[in-house]
Coordinates of N, CA and C and ligand atoms in Angstrom, one line a residue:
M3 N 0.9 -1.2 0.1 CA 0.1 0.2 0.1 C 0.9 1.2 0.1
A4 N 0.5 2.2 -0.8 CA 1.3 3.4 -0.6 C 0.8 4.2 0.8
P5 N 2.0 4.4 1.6 CA 2.0 4.6 3.0 C 1.7 6.1 3.2
A6 N 1.8 7.1 2.4 CA 1.3 8.6 2.4 C -0.1 8.6 2.9
I7 N -0.5 9.2 3.8 CA -1.9 9.4 4.1 C -2.7 10.7 3.0
E8 N -1.7 11.2 2.6 CA -2.1 12.4 1.7 C -2.9 11.3 0.1
E9 N -2.1 10.4 0.0 CA -2.5 9.6 -1.2 C -3.3 8.3 -1.1
S10 N -3.1 8.0 0.3 CA -3.7 6.4 0.3 C -5.1 6.2 -0.5
A11 N -6.1 7.1 -0.1 CA -7.3 6.9 -0.5 C -7.3 6.9 -2.0
Q12 N -6.8 8.2 -2.7 CA -6.5 8.2 -4.2 C -6.1 7.0 -4.8
M13 N -4.8 6.5 -4.0 CA -4.1 5.5 -5.0 C -5.1 4.1 -5.2
V14 N -5.8 3.9 -4.1 CA -6.9 2.9 -4.1 C -8.0 2.8 -5.4
E15 N -8.1 4.1 -5.8 CA -9.0 4.1 -6.7 C -8.5 3.9 -8.0
N16 N -7.1 3.6 -8.2 CA -6.8 2.9 -9.1 C -6.2 1.6 -9.4
A17 N -6.6 0.7 -7.9 CA -6.0 -0.8 -7.6 C -7.4 -1.3 -7.8
A18 N -6.8 -2.9 -7.9 CA -8.0 -3.9 -7.9 C -8.0 -4.9 -6.7
A19 N -7.0 -4.3 -5.8 CA -7.2 -5.0 -4.3 C -6.3 -4.3 -3.5
L20 N -6.5 -4.4 -2.1 CA -5.7 -3.5 -1.5 C -5.2 -4.3 -0.1
V21 N -3.8 -4.3 0.0 CA -3.2 -5.4 0.6 C -2.7 -4.4 2.2
L22 N -3.2 -4.8 3.4 CA -2.7 -3.8 4.4 C -1.8 -5.0 5.1
N23 N -0.4 -4.6 5.4 CA 0.8 -5.3 5.9 C 0.9 -4.5 7.4
L24 N 0.9 -5.1 8.6 CA 1.3 -4.3 9.6 C 3.0 -4.4 10.2
G25 N 3.5 -5.1 9.3 CA 5.0 -5.1 9.4 C 5.6 -4.1 9.9
T26 N 5.5 -2.7 9.3 CA 6.4 -1.8 9.8 C 5.3 -0.6 10.1
I27 N 4.0 -0.8 11.1 CA 3.2 -0.2 11.4 C 3.6 1.1 12.3
S28 N 3.2 2.3 11.9 CA 3.1 3.3 13.0 C 1.7 4.0 12.9
S29 N 1.6 5.0 14.1 CA 0.2 5.5 13.9 C -0.2 6.3 13.0
R30 N 0.7 7.1 12.3 CA 0.4 7.8 11.0 C 0.2 6.9 9.9
Q31 N 0.9 5.4 9.5 CA 0.5 4.5 8.7 C -0.6 3.8 9.0
L32 N -1.1 3.6 10.0 CA -2.4 3.2 10.5 C -3.7 4.2 10.0
D33 N -3.6 5.3 10.4 CA -4.3 6.3 9.8 C -4.7 6.3 8.4
S34 N -3.6 6.1 7.6 CA -3.4 6.1 6.3 C -4.0 4.5 5.8
M35 N -3.9 3.6 6.3 CA -4.5 2.5 6.1 C -6.0 2.5 6.2
L36 N -6.4 3.2 7.4 CA -8.1 3.2 7.5 C -8.7 4.1 6.3
K37 N -7.8 5.0 6.0 CA -8.5 6.1 4.9 C -8.5 5.2 3.7
A38 N -7.3 4.5 3.2 CA -7.3 3.7 2.1 C -8.3 2.5 2.3
G39 N -8.7 2.0 3.4 CA -9.5 0.8 3.3 C -10.9 1.4 3.4
K40 N -11.4 2.4 3.9 CA -12.7 2.8 3.8 C -13.2 3.3 2.3
R41 N -11.9 3.9 1.5 CA -12.0 3.9 0.3 C -12.3 2.7 -0.5
A42 N -11.3 1.7 -0.5 CA -11.7 0.4 -0.8 C -13.1 -0.5 -0.6
N43 N -13.3 -0.1 0.8 CA -14.7 -0.5 0.7 C -16.0 0.1 0.0
E44 N -15.8 1.1 0.1 CA -16.7 2.0 -0.7 C -16.8 1.8 -2.3
L45 N -15.7 1.1 -2.8 CA -15.6 0.8 -4.0 C -15.8 -0.5 -4.2
Q46 N -15.9 -1.3 -3.1 CA -16.0 -2.9 -3.3 C -14.6 -3.6 -3.8
I47 N -13.6 -3.0 -3.4 CA -12.1 -3.6 -3.7 C -11.9 -4.0 -2.7
P48 N -11.4 -5.8 -2.9 CA -10.9 -6.7 -1.9 C -9.9 -6.2 -1.1
I49 N -10.2 -6.5 0.3 CA -9.0 -5.9 1.3 C -8.1 -7.0 2.0
V50 N -6.9 -7.0 1.8 CA -6.2 -8.7 2.2 C -5.2 -7.9 3.5
L51 N -5.7 -8.5 4.8 CA -5.1 -7.7 6.0 C -3.9 -9.0 6.4
D52 N -2.7 -8.5 6.3 CA -1.3 -9.4 6.8 C -1.1 -8.8 8.5
P53 N -1.9 -9.5 9.3 CA -1.5 -8.7 10.8 C -0.2 -9.4 11.4
V54 N 0.9 -8.6 10.7 CA 2.1 -9.3 10.8 C 2.7 -9.0 12.3
G55 N 3.1 -10.0 13.0 CA 3.5 -9.6 14.5 C 2.6 -9.4 15.6
V56 N 1.2 -9.6 15.0 CA 0.2 -9.0 15.9 C 0.1 -10.3 17.4
G57 N 0.1 -9.4 18.3 CA 0.2 -10.3 19.7 C 1.9 -9.9 20.1
A58 N 2.8 -9.5 19.6 CA 4.3 -9.6 19.6 C 4.2 -8.1 20.9
S59 N 3.1 -7.2 20.5 CA 3.0 -5.8 21.2 C 1.8 -5.7 21.5
K60 N 1.2 -4.6 22.7 CA 0.0 -4.2 22.8 C -0.5 -3.2 21.6
Y61 N 0.3 -2.5 21.2 CA 0.0 -1.5 19.7 C -0.5 -2.4 18.7
R62 N 0.3 -3.4 18.2 CA 0.0 -4.2 17.2 C -1.4 -5.0 17.2
G63 N -1.7 -5.2 18.3 CA -2.9 -5.9 18.9 C -4.2 -4.7 18.5
E64 N -3.5 -3.3 19.2 CA -4.7 -2.5 19.1 C -4.9 -1.9 17.8
A65 N -3.8 -1.7 17.0 CA -3.9 -1.4 15.7 C -4.6 -2.4 14.7
A66 N -4.6 -3.8 14.9 CA -5.3 -4.7 14.1 C -6.8 -4.4 14.4
Q67 N -7.1 -4.6 15.8 CA -8.4 -4.5 16.2 C -9.4 -3.2 15.6
K68 N -8.7 -2.2 15.5 CA -9.1 -0.8 15.2 C -9.5 -1.4 13.2
I69 N -8.6 -1.8 12.8 CA -8.5 -2.2 11.3 C -10.0 -3.3 11.0
L70 N -10.1 -4.0 11.9 CA -10.9 -5.0 12.1 C -12.0 -4.7 12.1
S71 N -12.3 -3.4 13.0 CA -13.8 -2.8 13.4 C -14.2 -1.9 12.6
E72 N -13.2 -1.1 11.9 CA -13.5 -0.1 11.0 C -13.8 -0.4 9.2
L73 N -13.0 -1.6 9.4 CA -13.1 -1.9 7.7 C -13.5 -3.5 7.7
K74 N -14.2 -3.7 6.4 CA -14.7 -4.9 6.2 C -13.4 -5.6 5.2
I75 N -13.0 -6.8 5.6 CA -11.5 -7.4 5.4 C -12.3 -8.7 4.5
A76 N -11.8 -8.7 3.1 CA -12.1 -9.9 2.3 C -11.2 -11.2 2.9
I77 N -9.9 -11.1 3.0 CA -9.0 -11.9 3.4 C -8.1 -11.8 4.4
I78 N -7.7 -12.9 5.5 CA -6.7 -12.5 6.5 C -5.7 -13.5 6.6
K79 N -4.6 -13.2 6.2 CA -3.5 -14.3 6.3 C -2.4 -14.0 7.4
G80 N -2.3 -14.8 7.9 CA -1.2 -15.0 9.3 C -1.0 -16.2 9.2
N81 N 0.4 -16.3 10.4 CA 1.1 -17.5 10.7 C 0.0 -18.0 11.7
K82 N 0.3 -19.3 12.4 CA -0.5 -19.4 13.3 C -0.4 -18.7 14.7
A83 N 0.4 -18.4 15.0 CA 0.2 -17.2 16.3 C -0.6 -16.1 16.1
E84 N -0.3 -15.6 14.8 CA -1.2 -14.2 14.6 C -2.7 -14.4 14.4
I85 N -2.8 -15.6 13.8 CA -4.6 -15.8 13.7 C -5.0 -16.5 15.1
S86 N -4.4 -17.2 15.7 CA -5.0 -17.4 17.2 C -5.0 -16.0 17.9
F87 N -4.1 -15.4 17.7 CA -4.1 -14.1 18.7 C -5.2 -13.4 18.1
L88 N -5.5 -13.2 16.9 CA -6.8 -12.5 16.4 C -8.2 -13.3 17.0
A89 N -8.1 -14.5 17.1 CA -9.5 -15.0 17.3 C -9.4 -15.1 18.9
G90 N -8.6 -14.5 19.2 CA -8.6 -14.3 21.0 C -8.3 -15.4 21.5
K91 N -7.5 -16.2 21.2 CA -6.6 -17.5 21.9 C -5.1 -17.1 22.3
S92 N -4.7 -17.8 23.0 CA -3.4 -17.7 23.4 C -2.4 -17.9 22.3
A93 N -1.2 -17.1 22.4 CA -0.6 -17.1 21.2 C 0.8 -16.5 21.7
E94 N 1.7 -17.2 21.1 CA 3.2 -16.7 21.3 C 3.8 -16.3 20.1
V95 N 4.1 -15.1 20.1 CA 4.9 -14.4 18.7 C 6.2 -13.9 19.4
L96 N 7.1 -14.2 18.5 CA 8.7 -13.8 18.8 C 8.7 -12.7 17.7
G97 N 9.0 -11.5 17.9 CA 9.1 -10.8 16.7 C 7.9 -10.7 15.7
V98 N 8.4 -11.1 14.6 CA 7.4 -11.6 13.7 C 6.8 -13.0 13.3
E99 N 7.7 -14.1 14.4 CA 7.2 -15.4 14.1 C 6.8 -15.9 15.0
S100 N 5.8 -16.9 14.4 CA 5.0 -17.9 15.3 C 5.9 -18.8 16.1
I101 N 5.7 -18.9 17.5 CA 6.6 -20.2 18.1 C 5.2 -20.9 19.1
G102 N 5.6 -22.0 19.4 CA 4.6 -22.6 20.5 C 3.6 -23.6 19.6
E103 N 2.8 -24.1 20.5 CA 2.3 -24.9 19.6 C 0.6 -25.0 19.6
Y104 N -0.2 -25.2 18.3 CA -1.3 -25.1 18.2 C -2.1 -25.6 17.7
T105 N -2.2 -26.8 18.5 CA -3.2 -28.0 18.2 C -4.5 -27.7 17.6
E106 N -5.2 -26.7 18.2 CA -6.6 -26.2 17.7 C -6.9 -25.4 16.5
I107 N -5.8 -25.4 15.5 CA -5.6 -24.1 14.7 C -7.1 -24.4 13.6
N108 N -7.2 -25.7 13.4 CA -8.4 -25.7 12.5 C -9.6 -24.9 12.8
T109 N -10.0 -25.1 14.1 CA -11.1 -24.6 14.7 C -10.9 -23.0 15.2
T110 N -9.8 -22.7 15.3 CA -9.5 -21.1 15.6 C -9.8 -20.5 14.4
A111 N -9.1 -21.0 13.3 CA -9.0 -20.4 12.0 C -10.6 -20.1 11.7
T112 N -11.2 -21.3 11.6 CA -12.7 -21.3 11.2 C -13.7 -20.5 12.2
E113 N -13.2 -20.3 13.6 CA -14.1 -19.3 14.4 C -13.7 -17.8 13.9
L114 N -12.5 -17.6 13.6 CA -12.5 -16.3 13.0 C -12.9 -16.0 11.7
A115 N -13.1 -16.9 10.8 CA -13.6 -16.5 9.6 C -15.2 -16.5 9.7
Q116 N -15.6 -17.2 10.5 CA -17.2 -17.1 10.7 C -17.3 -15.7 11.4
K117 N -16.5 -15.4 12.4 CA -16.7 -13.8 13.2 C -16.6 -12.7 12.4
L118 N -15.7 -12.9 11.3 CA -15.0 -11.8 10.6 C -15.8 -12.0 9.1
E119 N -16.5 -13.1 8.9 CA -17.1 -13.3 7.5 C -16.1 -13.0 6.4
A120 N -14.8 -13.7 6.6 CA -13.8 -13.5 5.8 C -13.1 -14.6 5.4
V121 N -12.4 -14.9 4.2 CA -11.6 -15.9 4.1 C -10.2 -15.8 4.9
V122 N -10.1 -17.0 5.6 CA -8.6 -16.9 6.5 C -7.6 -18.0 6.2
V123 N -6.6 -17.4 6.1 CA -5.3 -18.3 5.6 C -4.2 -18.3 6.7
V124 N -3.9 -19.7 7.0 CA -2.9 -19.7 8.1 C -1.8 -20.6 7.3
S125 N -0.6 -19.8 7.4 CA 0.4 -20.4 6.6 C 1.5 -20.9 7.7
S126 N 2.0 -22.1 6.9 CA 2.8 -22.9 8.0 C 3.3 -24.1 7.0
E127 N 3.9 -25.3 7.6 CA 4.3 -26.2 6.2 C 3.2 -26.8 6.1
V128 N 2.0 -26.5 6.8 CA 0.6 -27.0 5.9 C -0.1 -25.7 6.1
D129 N -0.6 -25.3 5.0 CA -1.3 -24.0 4.6 C -3.0 -24.4 4.7
L130 N -3.5 -23.6 6.0 CA -5.0 -23.9 6.1 C -5.8 -22.8 5.1
I131 N -6.7 -22.9 4.6 CA -7.6 -22.1 4.2 C -9.2 -22.3 4.5
C132 N -9.6 -21.4 4.8 CA -10.9 -21.4 5.5 C -12.0 -20.4 5.3
D133 N -13.1 -20.4 5.3 CA -14.3 -19.4 5.4 C -15.1 -19.9 6.2
S134 N -16.6 -19.6 6.6 CA -17.2 -19.9 7.6 C -17.8 -21.3 7.8
S135 N -17.7 -21.8 6.3 CA -18.3 -23.3 6.0 C -17.6 -24.3 5.5
Q136 N -16.4 -24.0 5.4 CA -15.5 -25.2 4.6 C -14.0 -24.9 4.9
I137 N -12.9 -25.6 4.9 CA -11.7 -25.6 5.5 C -11.0 -26.7 4.3
K138 N -9.7 -26.1 3.8 CA -8.8 -27.0 3.1 C -7.6 -27.1 3.6
E139 N -6.7 -27.9 3.3 CA -5.4 -27.9 3.5 C -4.5 -28.0 2.6
I140 N -3.3 -27.4 2.5 CA -2.6 -27.5 1.3 C -1.2 -27.8 2.0
K141 N -0.7 -29.1 1.4 CA 0.6 -29.6 2.2 C 1.7 -29.6 1.2
R142 N 1.8 -28.3 0.6 CA 3.0 -28.3 -0.6 C 3.9 -27.4 0.0
G143 N 4.9 -26.8 -1.2 CA 5.8 -26.1 -0.4 C 7.2 -26.7 -0.1
N144 N 8.3 -26.0 0.5 CA 9.4 -26.4 1.1 C 9.8 -25.6 2.4
P145 N 10.4 -26.3 3.0 CA 10.7 -25.6 4.4 C 11.6 -24.4 4.1
L146 N 12.5 -24.5 3.0 CA 13.1 -23.2 2.8 C 12.4 -21.7 2.8
M147 N 11.1 -21.8 2.4 CA 10.2 -21.0 2.4 C 10.0 -20.4 3.7
G148 N 10.0 -20.9 4.8 CA 10.0 -20.6 6.3 C 11.3 -19.8 6.7
E149 N 12.2 -20.1 5.7 CA 13.5 -19.8 6.3 C 13.8 -18.3 6.0
V150 N 13.0 -17.7 4.9 CA 13.0 -16.6 4.3 C 12.1 -15.4 5.1
V151 N 12.6 -14.4 5.5 CA 11.6 -13.5 6.4 C 10.9 -12.6 4.9
G152 N 9.8 -12.7 4.9 CA 9.1 -11.8 4.0 C 8.3 -12.9 3.1
T153 N 8.6 -14.1 3.1 CA 7.5 -14.8 2.1 C 6.0 -15.1 2.6
G154 N 5.8 -14.8 3.7 CA 4.6 -14.9 4.3 C 4.0 -13.2 3.8
C155 N 4.6 -12.1 3.8 CA 4.3 -10.9 3.2 C 3.9 -11.2 1.6
M156 N 4.6 -11.8 1.0 CA 4.6 -12.0 -0.5 C 3.5 -12.9 -0.7
L157 N 3.2 -13.7 0.0 CA 1.8 -14.7 0.0 C 0.6 -14.0 0.2
A158 N 0.9 -12.6 1.0 CA -0.5 -12.0 1.1 C -0.4 -11.1 -0.3
S159 N 0.3 -10.7 -0.7 CA 0.5 -9.6 -1.9 C 0.1 -10.5 -3.1
S160 N 0.2 -11.8 -3.1 CA 0.0 -12.7 -4.1 C -1.7 -13.2 -3.8
L161 N -2.1 -13.2 -3.0 CA -3.6 -13.3 -2.4 C -4.3 -12.0 -3.0
G162 N -3.7 -11.0 -2.7 CA -4.2 -9.6 -3.4 C -4.7 -9.9 -5.0
V163 N -3.6 -10.2 -5.5 CA -3.7 -10.6 -7.2 C -4.4 -11.6 -7.5
F164 N -4.8 -12.3 -6.8 CA -5.8 -13.5 -7.4 C -7.2 -13.0 -6.8
A165 N -7.2 -12.4 -5.8 CA -8.5 -11.7 -5.3 C -9.2 -10.9 -6.5
A166 N -8.1 -9.9 -7.0 CA -8.5 -9.0 -7.7 C -8.7 -9.5 -9.1
A167 N -8.1 -10.6 -9.5 CA -8.2 -11.4 -10.9 C -9.7 -12.1 -10.9
A168 N -10.0 -12.7 -9.7 CA -11.3 -13.5 -9.4 C -12.3 -12.4 -9.8
E169 N -12.4 -11.4 -9.1 CA -13.6 -10.4 -9.4 C -13.4 -9.6 -10.7
A170 N -12.1 -9.3 -11.4 CA -12.0 -8.5 -12.7 C -12.6 -9.6 -13.4
E171 N -12.3 -10.8 -13.5 CA -12.5 -12.1 -14.6 C -14.0 -13.0 -14.0
A172 N -14.7 -12.1 -13.4 CA -15.5 -13.0 -12.6 C -16.4 -13.8 -13.6
E173 N -16.9 -13.0 -15.0 CA -17.5 -13.9 -15.6 C -16.9 -15.3 -16.5
A174 N -15.5 -14.9 -16.7 CA -14.5 -15.9 -17.7 C -14.5 -17.1 -16.4
L175 N -13.7 -16.8 -15.0 CA -13.5 -17.5 -14.4 C -14.4 -18.1 -13.4
N176 N -15.5 -17.3 -12.9 CA -16.7 -17.9 -12.1 C -15.9 -18.7 -10.7
L177 N -14.7 -17.9 -10.2 CA -14.1 -18.6 -9.2 C -14.8 -18.0 -7.9
S178 N -15.1 -18.7 -6.6 CA -15.3 -17.9 -5.7 C -13.9 -17.4 -5.0
L179 N -14.3 -16.6 -4.0 CA -13.1 -16.0 -3.2 C -12.3 -17.0 -2.8
F180 N -13.2 -17.9 -2.1 CA -12.5 -19.3 -1.3 C -11.6 -19.9 -2.6
E181 N -12.1 -20.1 -3.8 CA -11.6 -20.9 -4.6 C -10.2 -20.1 -5.1
A182 N -10.3 -18.8 -5.4 CA -9.3 -18.1 -5.8 C -8.1 -18.2 -4.7
V183 N -8.5 -17.9 -3.4 CA -7.4 -18.1 -2.2 C -6.6 -19.3 -2.3
Q184 N -7.3 -20.3 -2.6 CA -6.9 -22.0 -2.5 C -6.1 -22.0 -3.8
T185 N -6.2 -21.4 -4.9 CA -5.5 -21.4 -6.0 C -4.1 -20.7 -5.7
A186 N -3.9 -19.3 -5.2 CA -3.1 -18.7 -5.0 C -2.2 -19.3 -4.1
V187 N -2.9 -20.1 -3.1 CA -1.7 -20.7 -1.9 C -1.1 -21.9 -2.5
Y188 N -1.8 -22.4 -3.5 CA -1.3 -23.6 -4.1 C -0.3 -23.6 -5.4
Y189 N -0.3 -22.4 -6.0 CA 0.5 -21.9 -7.1 C 1.7 -21.2 -6.3
Y190 N 1.6 -20.7 -5.2 CA 2.6 -20.0 -4.5 C 3.5 -21.2 -4.1
S191 N 3.0 -22.1 -3.1 CA 3.8 -23.3 -2.6 C 4.5 -24.1 -3.8
L192 N 4.0 -24.2 -5.0 CA 4.4 -24.8 -6.0 C 5.6 -24.0 -6.6
A193 N 5.7 -22.8 -6.6 CA 6.7 -21.9 -6.9 C 8.0 -22.3 -5.7
G194 N 7.6 -22.3 -4.6 CA 8.6 -22.6 -3.7 C 9.2 -24.1 -4.0
E195 N 8.4 -25.1 -4.3 CA 8.9 -26.4 -4.6 C 9.9 -26.5 -6.0
K196 N 9.6 -25.6 -6.9 CA 10.3 -25.6 -8.2 C 11.7 -24.9 -7.5
A197 N 11.7 -23.7 -6.8 CA 12.5 -23.0 -6.5 C 13.7 -24.1 -5.6
A198 N 13.1 -24.7 -4.8 CA 13.8 -25.5 -4.0 C 14.7 -26.9 -4.8
K199 N 14.3 -26.8 -6.0 CA 15.1 -27.9 -6.8 C 16.4 -27.1 -7.4
K200 N 16.2 -25.8 -7.2 CA 17.6 -25.5 -8.0 C 18.4 -24.7 -7.0
A201 N 17.9 -24.3 -5.5 CA 18.6 -23.4 -4.9 C 18.6 -24.2 -3.4
K202 N 19.3 -24.1 -2.8 CA 19.3 -25.3 -1.4 C 19.8 -24.4 -0.4
T203 N 20.0 -23.1 -0.4 CA 20.2 -22.1 0.9 C 19.5 -20.9 0.8
P204 N 19.2 -20.4 1.7 CA 18.2 -19.3 1.8 C 18.2 -18.2 0.9
A205 N 19.5 -17.4 1.0 CA 19.5 -16.5 0.1 C 19.4 -16.9 -1.3
K206 N 20.3 -17.8 -1.9 CA 19.7 -18.2 -3.1 C 18.4 -18.7 -3.5
F207 N 17.7 -19.1 -2.4 CA 16.4 -19.7 -2.7 C 15.4 -18.5 -2.7
K208 N 15.6 -17.4 -2.1 CA 14.7 -16.0 -2.2 C 14.8 -15.5 -3.7
L209 N 16.0 -15.7 -4.2 CA 15.9 -14.9 -5.9 C 15.3 -16.2 -6.6
E210 N 15.8 -17.2 -6.7 CA 15.1 -18.3 -7.4 C 13.6 -18.5 -7.2
F211 N 13.1 -18.5 -6.1 CA 11.7 -18.2 -5.6 C 11.0 -16.9 -6.4
M212 N 11.9 -15.9 -6.4 CA 11.0 -14.8 -6.9 C 10.8 -14.9 -8.6
D213 N 11.9 -16.0 -9.4 CA 12.1 -16.0 -10.5 C 10.8 -16.7 -10.6
Q214 N 10.7 -17.6 -10.0 CA 9.7 -18.7 -10.3 C 8.3 -18.1 -10.1
I215 N 8.2 -17.2 -9.4 CA 6.9 -16.2 -9.4 C 6.7 -15.5 -10.4
Y216 N 7.7 -14.9 -11.1 CA 7.8 -14.5 -12.4 C 7.3 -15.2 -13.6
L217 N 7.7 -16.4 -13.6 CA 7.8 -17.2 -14.7 C 6.3 -17.3 -14.8
Y218 N 5.4 -17.4 -13.7 CA 3.9 -17.4 -14.1 C 3.4 -16.5 -14.9
K219 N 4.2 -15.3 -15.1 CA 3.5 -14.3 -15.9 C 2.9 -14.7 -17.3
Ligands
LIG307 N1 8.2 -26.2 6.5 C1 7.3 -25.5 5.3 N2 7.2 -26.3 4.2 C2 6.5 -25.7 3.1 N3 6.2 -24.4 3.2 C3 6.1 -23.9 4.2 C4 7.1 -23.9 5.2 N4 7.3 -23.1 6.4 C5 6.4 -22.1 5.4 N5 6.0 -22.5 4.4 C6 5.4 -21.6 3.4 O1 6.0 -20.2 3.6 C7 5.2 -19.1 3.2 C8 5.2 -17.9 4.5 O2 5.0 -19.0 5.7 P1 5.1 -18.6 7.1 O3 4.5 -19.4 8.0 O4 6.6 -18.7 7.3 O5 4.7 -17.1 7.1 P2 5.0 -15.8 8.0 O6 5.8 -16.3 9.2 O7 3.9 -14.7 8.1 O8 6.4 -15.2 7.3 P3 7.3 -14.0 7.3 O9 7.0 -13.6 8.5 O10 8.6 -14.3 7.0 O11 7.0 -13.3 6.3 C9 3.8 -20.1 3.2 O12 3.4 -19.9 1.8 C10 4.0 -21.3 3.5 O13 3.1 -22.5 3.0
LIG308 C1 6.8 -6.7 6.0 C2 7.7 -6.8 7.5 N1 8.2 -6.0 8.0 C3 8.7 -6.3 9.1 S1 9.0 -7.7 9.0 C4 8.1 -8.0 7.7 C5 7.8 -9.5 7.2 C6 7.5 -10.5 8.1 O1 6.2 -11.0 7.5

């Protein structure tokens, strides 16, 4: 998202999806996100929320709650700790990483999807996608994806692309948002698998992974 509050709403007018990422949140940026998000809601442009590091500090929790109470979010993507925290369950977040055990994550994610009427994606070695009535697991990808910081953020942006495409090509594709998200997660993981065949260490993997995403063009 364009961070300047002076232009965030106007930028949305030329966008097909809005991705809100809490990674480097500040109070000014939060106001800018709310402004952009309200315009996106008015224009019925899908919003993806990536609640990066929510639960790691009081402020991140408050920022996420403000976004969720003022905006209609189409897709929320987080790791197990971030999704658990938003669902009101106990969560251990270290910086932006999920630590701890989450044995009830399927139920937790479904509860959040029901409460917010959104598609919820939980990223990990097994990705979960759910809405209020269905849940899907995708066991693809490669552990190197978890070693590179930012693959979660890039997944959120990819979800924005697929949500926009599903809406823009609604007649031709006839994809529900749930199906569009499932497709995005699947192809994203597949790019990770292809990259891992060529690169075996994180820095090289990062470059190769980006190239594999590019090759979908
Ligand atoms: N062990 C693994 N095996 C397969 N895929 C994985 C593994 N760990 C992570 N991934 C994939 O990496 C991507 C990012 O997931 P992750 O849970 O690491 O997100 P994150 O912690 O929010 O990332 P970041 O904060 O680094 O942006 C997802 O597409 C997920 O499927
Ligand atoms: C966007 C971003 N900012 C700090 S860490 C990060 C990626 C973690 O998901």
